[in-house]
Coordinates of C-alpha atoms in Angstrom, one line a residue:
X760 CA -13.1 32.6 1.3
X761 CA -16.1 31.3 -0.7
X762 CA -19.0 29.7 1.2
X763 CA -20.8 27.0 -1.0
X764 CA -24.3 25.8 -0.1
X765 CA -25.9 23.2 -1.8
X766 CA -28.5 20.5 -1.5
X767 CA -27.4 16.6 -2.1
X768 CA -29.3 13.5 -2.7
X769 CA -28.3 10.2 -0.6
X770 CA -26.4 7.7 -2.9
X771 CA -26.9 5.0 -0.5
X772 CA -26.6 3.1 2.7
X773 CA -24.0 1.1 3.8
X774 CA -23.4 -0.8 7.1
X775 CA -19.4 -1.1 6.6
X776 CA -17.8 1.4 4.2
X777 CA -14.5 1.4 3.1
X778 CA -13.0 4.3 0.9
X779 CA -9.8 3.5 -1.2
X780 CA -9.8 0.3 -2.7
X781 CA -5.8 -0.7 -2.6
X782 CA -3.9 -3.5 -1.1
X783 CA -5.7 -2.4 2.7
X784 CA -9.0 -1.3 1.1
X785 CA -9.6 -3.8 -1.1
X786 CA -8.8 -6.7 1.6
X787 CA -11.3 -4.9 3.9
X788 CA -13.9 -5.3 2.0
X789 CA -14.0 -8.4 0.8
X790 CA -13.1 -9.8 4.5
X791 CA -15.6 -7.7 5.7
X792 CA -18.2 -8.9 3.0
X793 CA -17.3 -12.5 3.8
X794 CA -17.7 -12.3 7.6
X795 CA -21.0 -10.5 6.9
X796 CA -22.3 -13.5 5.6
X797 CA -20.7 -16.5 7.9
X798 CA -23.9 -17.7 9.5
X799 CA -21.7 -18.9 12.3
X800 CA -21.5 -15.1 13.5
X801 CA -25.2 -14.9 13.7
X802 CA -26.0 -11.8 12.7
X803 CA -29.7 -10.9 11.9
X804 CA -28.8 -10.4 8.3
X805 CA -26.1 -9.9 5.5
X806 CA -23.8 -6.8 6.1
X807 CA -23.9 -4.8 3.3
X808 CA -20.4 -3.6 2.3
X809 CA -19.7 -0.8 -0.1
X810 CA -15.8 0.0 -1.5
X811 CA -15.6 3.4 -2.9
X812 CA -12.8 3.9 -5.4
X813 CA -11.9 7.2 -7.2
X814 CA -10.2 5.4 -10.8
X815 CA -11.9 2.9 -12.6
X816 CA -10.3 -0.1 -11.5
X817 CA -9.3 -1.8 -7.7
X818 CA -5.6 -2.0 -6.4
X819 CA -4.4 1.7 -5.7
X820 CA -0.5 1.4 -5.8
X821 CA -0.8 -2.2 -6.4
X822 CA -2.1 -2.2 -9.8
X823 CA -1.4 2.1 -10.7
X824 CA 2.2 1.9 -9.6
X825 CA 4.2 -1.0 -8.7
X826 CA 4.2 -4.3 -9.8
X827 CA 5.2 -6.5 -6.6
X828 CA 4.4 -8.0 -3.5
X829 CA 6.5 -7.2 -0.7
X830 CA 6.4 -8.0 2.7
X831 CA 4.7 -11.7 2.2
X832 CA 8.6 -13.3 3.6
X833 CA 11.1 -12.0 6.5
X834 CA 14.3 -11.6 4.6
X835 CA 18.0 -13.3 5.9
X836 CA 18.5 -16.8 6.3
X837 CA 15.5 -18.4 7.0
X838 CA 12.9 -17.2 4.9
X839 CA 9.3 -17.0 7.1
X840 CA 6.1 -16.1 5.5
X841 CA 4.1 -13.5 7.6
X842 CA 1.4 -12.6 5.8
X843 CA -1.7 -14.8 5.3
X844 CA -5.6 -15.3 4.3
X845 CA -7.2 -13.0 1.7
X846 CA -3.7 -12.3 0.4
X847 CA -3.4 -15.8 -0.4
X848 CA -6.0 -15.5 -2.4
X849 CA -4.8 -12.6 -4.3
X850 CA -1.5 -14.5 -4.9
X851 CA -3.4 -17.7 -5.8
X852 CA -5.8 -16.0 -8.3
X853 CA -2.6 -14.4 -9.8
X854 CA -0.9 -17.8 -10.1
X855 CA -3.9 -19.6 -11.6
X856 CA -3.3 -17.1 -14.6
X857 CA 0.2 -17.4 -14.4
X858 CA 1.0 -13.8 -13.9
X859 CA 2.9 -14.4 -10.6
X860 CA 6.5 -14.8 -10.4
X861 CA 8.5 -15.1 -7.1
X862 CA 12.1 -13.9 -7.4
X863 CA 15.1 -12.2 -4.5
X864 CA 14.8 -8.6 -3.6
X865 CA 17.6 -6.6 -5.5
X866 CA 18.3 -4.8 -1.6
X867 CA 17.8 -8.0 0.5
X868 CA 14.2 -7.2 2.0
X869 CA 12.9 -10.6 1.4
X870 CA 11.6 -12.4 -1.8
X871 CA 9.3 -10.3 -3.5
X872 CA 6.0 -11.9 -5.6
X873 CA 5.9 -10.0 -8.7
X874 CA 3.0 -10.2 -11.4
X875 CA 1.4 -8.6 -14.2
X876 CA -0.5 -5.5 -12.3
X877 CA -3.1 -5.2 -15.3
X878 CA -4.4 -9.0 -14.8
X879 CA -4.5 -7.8 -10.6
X880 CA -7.0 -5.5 -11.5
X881 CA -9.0 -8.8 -12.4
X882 CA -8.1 -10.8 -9.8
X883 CA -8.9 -7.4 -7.0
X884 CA -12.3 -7.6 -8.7
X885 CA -13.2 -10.9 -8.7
X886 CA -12.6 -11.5 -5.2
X887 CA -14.6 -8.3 -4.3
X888 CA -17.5 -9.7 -6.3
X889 CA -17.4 -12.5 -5.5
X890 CA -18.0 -11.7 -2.0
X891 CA -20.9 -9.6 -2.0
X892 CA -19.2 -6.5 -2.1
X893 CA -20.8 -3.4 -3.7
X894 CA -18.7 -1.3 -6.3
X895 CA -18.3 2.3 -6.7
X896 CA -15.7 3.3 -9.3
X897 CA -14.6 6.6 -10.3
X898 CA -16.2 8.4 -7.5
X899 CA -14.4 10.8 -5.0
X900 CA -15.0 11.5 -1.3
X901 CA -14.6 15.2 -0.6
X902 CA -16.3 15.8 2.7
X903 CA -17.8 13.9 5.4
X904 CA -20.9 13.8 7.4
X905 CA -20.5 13.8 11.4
X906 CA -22.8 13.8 14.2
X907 CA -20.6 14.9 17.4
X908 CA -17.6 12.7 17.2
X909 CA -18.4 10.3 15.1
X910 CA -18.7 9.7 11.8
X911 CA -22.1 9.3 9.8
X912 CA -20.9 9.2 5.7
X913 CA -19.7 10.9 3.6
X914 CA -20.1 13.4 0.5
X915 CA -18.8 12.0 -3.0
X916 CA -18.0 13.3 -6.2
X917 CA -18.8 12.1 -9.6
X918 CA -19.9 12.5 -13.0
X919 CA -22.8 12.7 -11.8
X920 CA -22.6 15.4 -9.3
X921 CA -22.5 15.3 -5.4
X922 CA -24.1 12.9 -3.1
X923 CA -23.9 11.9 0.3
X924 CA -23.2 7.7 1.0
X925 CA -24.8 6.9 4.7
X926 CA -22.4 4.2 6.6
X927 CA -22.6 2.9 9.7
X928 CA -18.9 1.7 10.1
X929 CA -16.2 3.6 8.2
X930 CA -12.9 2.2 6.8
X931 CA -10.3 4.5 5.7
X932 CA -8.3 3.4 3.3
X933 CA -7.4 6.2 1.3
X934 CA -3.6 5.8 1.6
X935 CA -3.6 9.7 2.9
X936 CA -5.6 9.7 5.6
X937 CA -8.3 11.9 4.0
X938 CA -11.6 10.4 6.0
X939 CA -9.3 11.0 9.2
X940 CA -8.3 14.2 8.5
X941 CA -11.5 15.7 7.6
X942 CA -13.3 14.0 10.7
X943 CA -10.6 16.3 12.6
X944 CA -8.2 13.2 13.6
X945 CA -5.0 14.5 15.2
X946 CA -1.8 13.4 11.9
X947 CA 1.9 14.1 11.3
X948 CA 2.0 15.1 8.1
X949 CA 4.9 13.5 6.2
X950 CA 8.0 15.8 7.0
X951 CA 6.8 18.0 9.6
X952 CA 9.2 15.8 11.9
X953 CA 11.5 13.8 9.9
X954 CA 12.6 14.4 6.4
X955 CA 9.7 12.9 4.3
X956 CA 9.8 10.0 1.6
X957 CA 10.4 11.0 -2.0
X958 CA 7.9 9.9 -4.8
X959 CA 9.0 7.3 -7.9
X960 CA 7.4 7.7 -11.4
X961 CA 7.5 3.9 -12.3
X962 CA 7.9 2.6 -15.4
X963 CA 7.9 -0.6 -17.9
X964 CA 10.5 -1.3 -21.0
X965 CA 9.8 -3.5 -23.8
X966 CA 12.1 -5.1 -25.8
X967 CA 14.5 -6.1 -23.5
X968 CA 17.0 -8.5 -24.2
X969 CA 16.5 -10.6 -20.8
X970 CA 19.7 -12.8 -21.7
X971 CA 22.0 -10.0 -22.0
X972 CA 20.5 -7.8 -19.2
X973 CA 20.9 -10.7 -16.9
X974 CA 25.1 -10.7 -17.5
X975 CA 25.6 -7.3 -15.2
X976 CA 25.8 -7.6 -11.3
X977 CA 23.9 -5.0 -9.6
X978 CA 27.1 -3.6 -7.9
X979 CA 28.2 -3.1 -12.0
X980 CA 25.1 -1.4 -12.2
X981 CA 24.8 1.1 -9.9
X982 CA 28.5 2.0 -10.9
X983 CA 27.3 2.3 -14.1
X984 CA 25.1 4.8 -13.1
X985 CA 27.2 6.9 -11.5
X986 CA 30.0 7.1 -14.3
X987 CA 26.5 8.3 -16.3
X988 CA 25.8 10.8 -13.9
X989 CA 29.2 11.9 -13.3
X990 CA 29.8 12.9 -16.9
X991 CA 27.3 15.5 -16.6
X992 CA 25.7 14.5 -19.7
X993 CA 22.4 12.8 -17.7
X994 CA 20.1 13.8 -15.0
X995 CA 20.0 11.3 -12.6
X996 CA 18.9 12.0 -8.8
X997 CA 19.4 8.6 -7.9
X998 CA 22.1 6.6 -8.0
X999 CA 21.2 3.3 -7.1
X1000 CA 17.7 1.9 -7.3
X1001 CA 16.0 -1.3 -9.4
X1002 CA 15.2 -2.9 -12.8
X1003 CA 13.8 -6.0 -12.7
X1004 CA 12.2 -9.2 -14.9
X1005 CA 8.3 -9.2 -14.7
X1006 CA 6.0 -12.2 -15.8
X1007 CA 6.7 -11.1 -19.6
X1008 CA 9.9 -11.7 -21.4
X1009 CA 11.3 -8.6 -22.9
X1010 CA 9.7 -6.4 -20.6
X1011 CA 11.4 -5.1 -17.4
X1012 CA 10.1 -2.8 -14.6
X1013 CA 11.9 0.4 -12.8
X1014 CA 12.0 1.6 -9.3
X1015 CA 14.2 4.9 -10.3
X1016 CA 13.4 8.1 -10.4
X1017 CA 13.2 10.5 -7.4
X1018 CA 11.2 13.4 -6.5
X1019 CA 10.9 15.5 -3.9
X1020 CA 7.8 17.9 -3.1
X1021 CA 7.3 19.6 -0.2
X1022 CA 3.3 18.0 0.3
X1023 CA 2.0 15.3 -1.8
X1024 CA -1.7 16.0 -0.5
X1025 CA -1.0 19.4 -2.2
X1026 CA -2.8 18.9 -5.5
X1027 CA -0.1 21.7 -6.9
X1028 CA 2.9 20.1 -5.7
X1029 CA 1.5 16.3 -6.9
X1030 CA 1.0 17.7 -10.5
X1031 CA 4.6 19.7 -10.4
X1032 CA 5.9 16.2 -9.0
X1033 CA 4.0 14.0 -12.0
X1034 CA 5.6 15.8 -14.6
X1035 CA 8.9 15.5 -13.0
X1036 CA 9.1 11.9 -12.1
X1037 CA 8.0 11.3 -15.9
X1038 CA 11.2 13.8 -17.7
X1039 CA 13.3 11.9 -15.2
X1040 CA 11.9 9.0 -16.5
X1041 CA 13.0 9.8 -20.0
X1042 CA 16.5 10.6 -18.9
X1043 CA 17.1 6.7 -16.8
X1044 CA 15.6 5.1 -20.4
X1045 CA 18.2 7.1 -22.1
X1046 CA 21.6 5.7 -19.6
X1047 CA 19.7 2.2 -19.7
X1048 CA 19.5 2.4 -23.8
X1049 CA 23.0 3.9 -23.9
X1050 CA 24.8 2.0 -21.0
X1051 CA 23.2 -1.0 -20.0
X1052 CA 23.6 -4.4 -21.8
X1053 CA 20.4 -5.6 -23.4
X1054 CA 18.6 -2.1 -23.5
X1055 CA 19.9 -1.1 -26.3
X1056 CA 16.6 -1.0 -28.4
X1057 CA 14.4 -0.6 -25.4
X1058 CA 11.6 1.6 -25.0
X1059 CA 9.0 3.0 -22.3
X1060 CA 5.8 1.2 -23.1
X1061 CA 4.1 2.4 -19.4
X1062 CA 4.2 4.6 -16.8
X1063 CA 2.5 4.2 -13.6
X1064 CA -0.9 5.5 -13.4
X1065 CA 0.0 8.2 -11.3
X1066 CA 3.4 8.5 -9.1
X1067 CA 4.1 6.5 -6.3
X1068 CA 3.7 8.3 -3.2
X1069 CA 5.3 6.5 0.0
X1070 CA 3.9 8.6 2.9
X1071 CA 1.8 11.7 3.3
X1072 CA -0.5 11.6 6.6
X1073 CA 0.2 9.4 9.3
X1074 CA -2.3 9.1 12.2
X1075 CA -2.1 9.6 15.5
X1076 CA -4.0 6.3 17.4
X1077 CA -4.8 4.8 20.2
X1078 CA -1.1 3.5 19.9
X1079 CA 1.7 5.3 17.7
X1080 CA 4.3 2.5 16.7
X1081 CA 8.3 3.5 16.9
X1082 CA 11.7 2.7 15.5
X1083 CA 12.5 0.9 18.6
X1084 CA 9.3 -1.4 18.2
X1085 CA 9.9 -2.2 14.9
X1086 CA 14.2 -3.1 15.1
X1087 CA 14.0 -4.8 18.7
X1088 CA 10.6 -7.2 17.1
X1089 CA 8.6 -6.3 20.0
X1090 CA 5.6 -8.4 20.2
X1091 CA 1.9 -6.5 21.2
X1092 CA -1.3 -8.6 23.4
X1093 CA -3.2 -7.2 20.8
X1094 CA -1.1 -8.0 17.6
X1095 CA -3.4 -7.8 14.2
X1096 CA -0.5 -8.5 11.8
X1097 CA 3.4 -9.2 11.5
X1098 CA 5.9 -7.5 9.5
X1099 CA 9.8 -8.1 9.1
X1100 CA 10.7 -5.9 6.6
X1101 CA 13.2 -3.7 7.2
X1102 CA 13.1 0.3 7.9
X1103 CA 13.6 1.5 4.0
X1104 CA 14.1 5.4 3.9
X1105 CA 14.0 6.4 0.5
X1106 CA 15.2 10.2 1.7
X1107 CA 16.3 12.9 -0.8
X1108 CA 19.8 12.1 -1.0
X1109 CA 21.4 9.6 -3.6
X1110 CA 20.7 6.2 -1.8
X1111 CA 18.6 4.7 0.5
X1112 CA 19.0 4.0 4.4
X1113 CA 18.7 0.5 6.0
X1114 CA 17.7 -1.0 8.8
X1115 CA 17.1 -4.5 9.4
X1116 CA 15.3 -6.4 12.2
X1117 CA 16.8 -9.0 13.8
X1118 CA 17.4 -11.7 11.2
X1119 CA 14.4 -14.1 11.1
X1120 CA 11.8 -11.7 13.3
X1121 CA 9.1 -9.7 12.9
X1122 CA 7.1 -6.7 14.5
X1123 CA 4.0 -7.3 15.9
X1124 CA 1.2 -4.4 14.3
X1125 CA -1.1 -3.5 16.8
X1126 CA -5.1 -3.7 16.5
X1127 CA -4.8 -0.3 18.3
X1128 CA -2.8 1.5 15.5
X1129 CA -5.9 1.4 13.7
X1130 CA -7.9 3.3 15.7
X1131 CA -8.1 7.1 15.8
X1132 CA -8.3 9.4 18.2
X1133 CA -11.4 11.3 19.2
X1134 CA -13.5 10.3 16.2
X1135 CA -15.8 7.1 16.9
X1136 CA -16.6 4.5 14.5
X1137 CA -13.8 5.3 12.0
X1138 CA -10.8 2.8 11.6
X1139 CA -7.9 3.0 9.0
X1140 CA -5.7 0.7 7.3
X1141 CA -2.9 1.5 4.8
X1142 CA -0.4 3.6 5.0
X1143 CA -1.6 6.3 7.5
X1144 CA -1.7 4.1 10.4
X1145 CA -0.7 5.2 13.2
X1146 CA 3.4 5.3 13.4
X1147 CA 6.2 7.2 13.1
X1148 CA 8.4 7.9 10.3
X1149 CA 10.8 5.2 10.6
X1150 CA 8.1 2.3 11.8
X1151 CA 6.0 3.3 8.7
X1152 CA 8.5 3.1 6.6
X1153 CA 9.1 -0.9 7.3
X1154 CA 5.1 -1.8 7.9
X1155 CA 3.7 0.5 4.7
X1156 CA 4.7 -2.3 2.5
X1157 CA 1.6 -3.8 0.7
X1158 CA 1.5 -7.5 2.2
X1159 CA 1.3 -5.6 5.7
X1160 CA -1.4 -3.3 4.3
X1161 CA -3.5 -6.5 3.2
X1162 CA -2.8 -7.6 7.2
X1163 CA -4.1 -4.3 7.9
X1164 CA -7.1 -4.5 6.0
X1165 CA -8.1 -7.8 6.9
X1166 CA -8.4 -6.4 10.8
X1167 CA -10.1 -3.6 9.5
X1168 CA -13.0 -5.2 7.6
X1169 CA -13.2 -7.8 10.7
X1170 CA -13.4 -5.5 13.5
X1171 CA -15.8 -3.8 11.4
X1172 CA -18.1 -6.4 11.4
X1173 CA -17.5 -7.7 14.7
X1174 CA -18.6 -4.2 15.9
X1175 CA -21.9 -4.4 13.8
X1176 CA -22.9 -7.5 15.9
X1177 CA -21.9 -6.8 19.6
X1178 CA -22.4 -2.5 18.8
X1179 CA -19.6 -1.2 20.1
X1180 CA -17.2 1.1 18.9
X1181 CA -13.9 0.5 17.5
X1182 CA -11.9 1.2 20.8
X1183 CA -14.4 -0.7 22.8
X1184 CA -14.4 -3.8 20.7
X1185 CA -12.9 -7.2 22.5
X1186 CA -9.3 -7.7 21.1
X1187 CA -10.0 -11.3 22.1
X1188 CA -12.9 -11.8 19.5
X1189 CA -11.2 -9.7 17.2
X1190 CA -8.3 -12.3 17.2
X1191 CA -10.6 -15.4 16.9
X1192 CA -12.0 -14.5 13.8
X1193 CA -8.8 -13.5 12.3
X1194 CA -7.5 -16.5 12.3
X1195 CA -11.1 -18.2 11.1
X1196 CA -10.1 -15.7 8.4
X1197 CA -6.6 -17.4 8.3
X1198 CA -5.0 -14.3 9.5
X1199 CA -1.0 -15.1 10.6
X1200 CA -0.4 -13.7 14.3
X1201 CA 2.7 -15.4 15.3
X1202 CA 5.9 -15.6 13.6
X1203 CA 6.0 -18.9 12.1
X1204 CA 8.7 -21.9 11.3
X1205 CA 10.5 -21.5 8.2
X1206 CA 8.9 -25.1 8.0
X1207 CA 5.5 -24.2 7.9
X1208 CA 6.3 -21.1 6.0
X1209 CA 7.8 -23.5 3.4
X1210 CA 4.7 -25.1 3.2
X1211 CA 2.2 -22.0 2.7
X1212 CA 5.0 -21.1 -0.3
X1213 CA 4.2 -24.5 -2.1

């Protein structure tokens, strides 16, 4: 061991800090930012909310890795949207460009929103700006500063060296839990109880012929790929997954490849599992170019920023949402978000597993899944909420983490004003001003749900 000691100058001050600027980061801080400056809330002045971001743009998977929107509609018969408020204007800031397409999920987990992910970056930033909030781009948080349990700041990384950013309220929205974990938050890290998720390299084709692509059925497809596989001639772990149009013609997007590392917060195993998702990569372009109708003088123009990484730490909160919640739609008093995508296990095997809710509901998320154990004024919103292996892997999708997010950077400031902590905060108040916000808390008619669509 190596003991490091070293003085560090404070960055700056912020009353609501949010660290990891994706789909749930980005959400909370411009709700957060917004509410701090409603004069309806009376507060004696303007919060000032910072978003820390480690790359040089907003999004995190959203804009890095994937390409669309899931989670916004139930899937089955009667199509509900779930999912309301900033993410509206995400999707509506998208649309006004006319980089947002809506279009059927190739599994059946609802219609998807797909768009340009370069033009999100845009559309991430100018809502952020636009609402106050303060920007810090390629800047790392590798410590943070505690006084008893709670939580104080924390120490970032740059360019420019180490420094310590003062907060009085703390979002984590890393994705991995890594505020939480370093604030000494009880997690389950991903597989120390169930299998965990595998990772997908993503990546972009151009030169598609759309016309001739379209003339396969997926059930063709997936056979297709496993006469390729079978012949021994290609390297293909999975033998289903996606390829599917995106707001440009001639190019089409990939959900793939397959990897499997034993702990993606393991900066050894995440660069052994980068350059693996990206040979596999290589070897689906090569059975698309050689098998596929419409491929044939395709290429990979993109791959995602980094791999997609689907779970890593999950926390352990004031409530720990389960398999049963999720597939019997149980509803919570102190609901902060719906989801009705299914349970989708992307294990290590050839497929994936499953499970739908009944057709037409959703899963209430609870405020209280937000809230950590033992460390005081910390929330988190994302991915390492507080659930188990199969709950996370229906309410992870993004359009939940924006849901997430939006009762993150509320509660936030709602604490701020009436200064109390997260678990003591009034659910009741917390609910009011979610749906000022235009938060959805109750499942809605397929009706009204039409509606929001048009």
């Amino acid at each position: 061991m190596y003991t490091y000691s070293k003085q560090i100058p404070v960055l700056a001050s912020a009353d609501v800090l949010v660290v990891g600027s994706g789909s749930a980061g980005a959400t909370a801080a411009i709700t957060a930012a917004r509410l701090g400056r409603r004069q309806s809330l009376s507060l004696p002045a303007p919060v000032r909310v910072m978003l820390v971001e480690r790359y040089g743009f907003l999004g995190g998977t959203s804009t890095m890795v994937l390409d669309t929107f899931y989670g916004f509609y139930t899937p089955g018969r009667a199509t509900k949207r779930v999912v309301s408020g900033v993410a509206d204007d995400v999707i509506n800031g998208l649309k006004k460009i006319d980089q947002a397409i809506e279009r059927p999920n190739t599994f059946g987990a609802g219609t998807g929103i797909t768009y340009n992910p370069e033009f999100l970056k845009v559309v991430w930033e100018r809502l952020a700006l636009e609402a106050g909030v303060d920007l810090l781009l390629h800047t790392f948080v590798v410590d943070v500063a505690m006084k008893a349990d709670r939580i104080t700041g924390v120490i970032v990384s740059s360019k420019a060296g180490l420094g310590l950013i003062q907060a009085g309220m703390v979002v984590d929205a890393t994705g991995d839990a890594d505020i939480a974990a370093r604030c000494g938050v009880p997690f389950e890290r991903a597989g120390d109880i169930d299998p965990a998720q595998t990772l997908t390299t993503t990546f972009r084709l151009a030169n598609v012929n759309n016309t001739e692509a379209a003339t396969l059925s997926r059930a063709a497809f997936v056979e297709k790929l496993k006469e390729a596989a079978a012949s021994g001639n290609y390297d293909l772990p999975r033998k289903e997954g996606s390829v599917h149009i995106t707001p440009i013609p001639g190019v089409m997007a990939t959900i793939l490849t397959r990897v499997s590392v034993a702990d993606p917060t393991n900066p050894w195993d995440l660069t052994r599992a980068e350059t693996e998702g990206r040979r596999q990569a290589l070897e689906y372009e090569r059975f698309l170019r050689d098998f596929v109708p419409g491929y044939k003088d395709a290429r990979i123009v993109a791959f995602s920023t980094q791999i997609g990484v689907r779970e890593t730490r999950r926390i352990y909160g004031e409530y720990r949402l389960t398999r049963e919640d999720v597939l019997s739609a149980r509803k919570f008093d102190d609901v902060i978000g719906l989801c009705g995508a299914p349970i989708e296990d992307h294990h290590g095997g050839e497929g994936t597993r499953w499970d739908y809710l009944p057709d037409g509901e959703t899963v209430s998320i609870p405020y209280r899944t937000l809230v950590p154990q033992k460390v005081d004024r910390l929330l988190v919103a994302g991915r390492c909420f507080s659930a188990t292996h199969d709950a996370h892997a229906s309410v992870r999708s993004m359009a939940q983490c924006m849901a997430m997010g939006q009762a993150a950077g509320a509660a936030a400031v709602l604490c701020l004003k009436t200064g109390s902590t997260f678990r003591e905060l009034s659910y009741p108040d917390l609910r009011d001003v979610l749906l000022q916000t235009g938060a959805t808390l109750e499942t809605p008619s397929a009706a009204y749900s039409e509606h929001l669509r048009s």
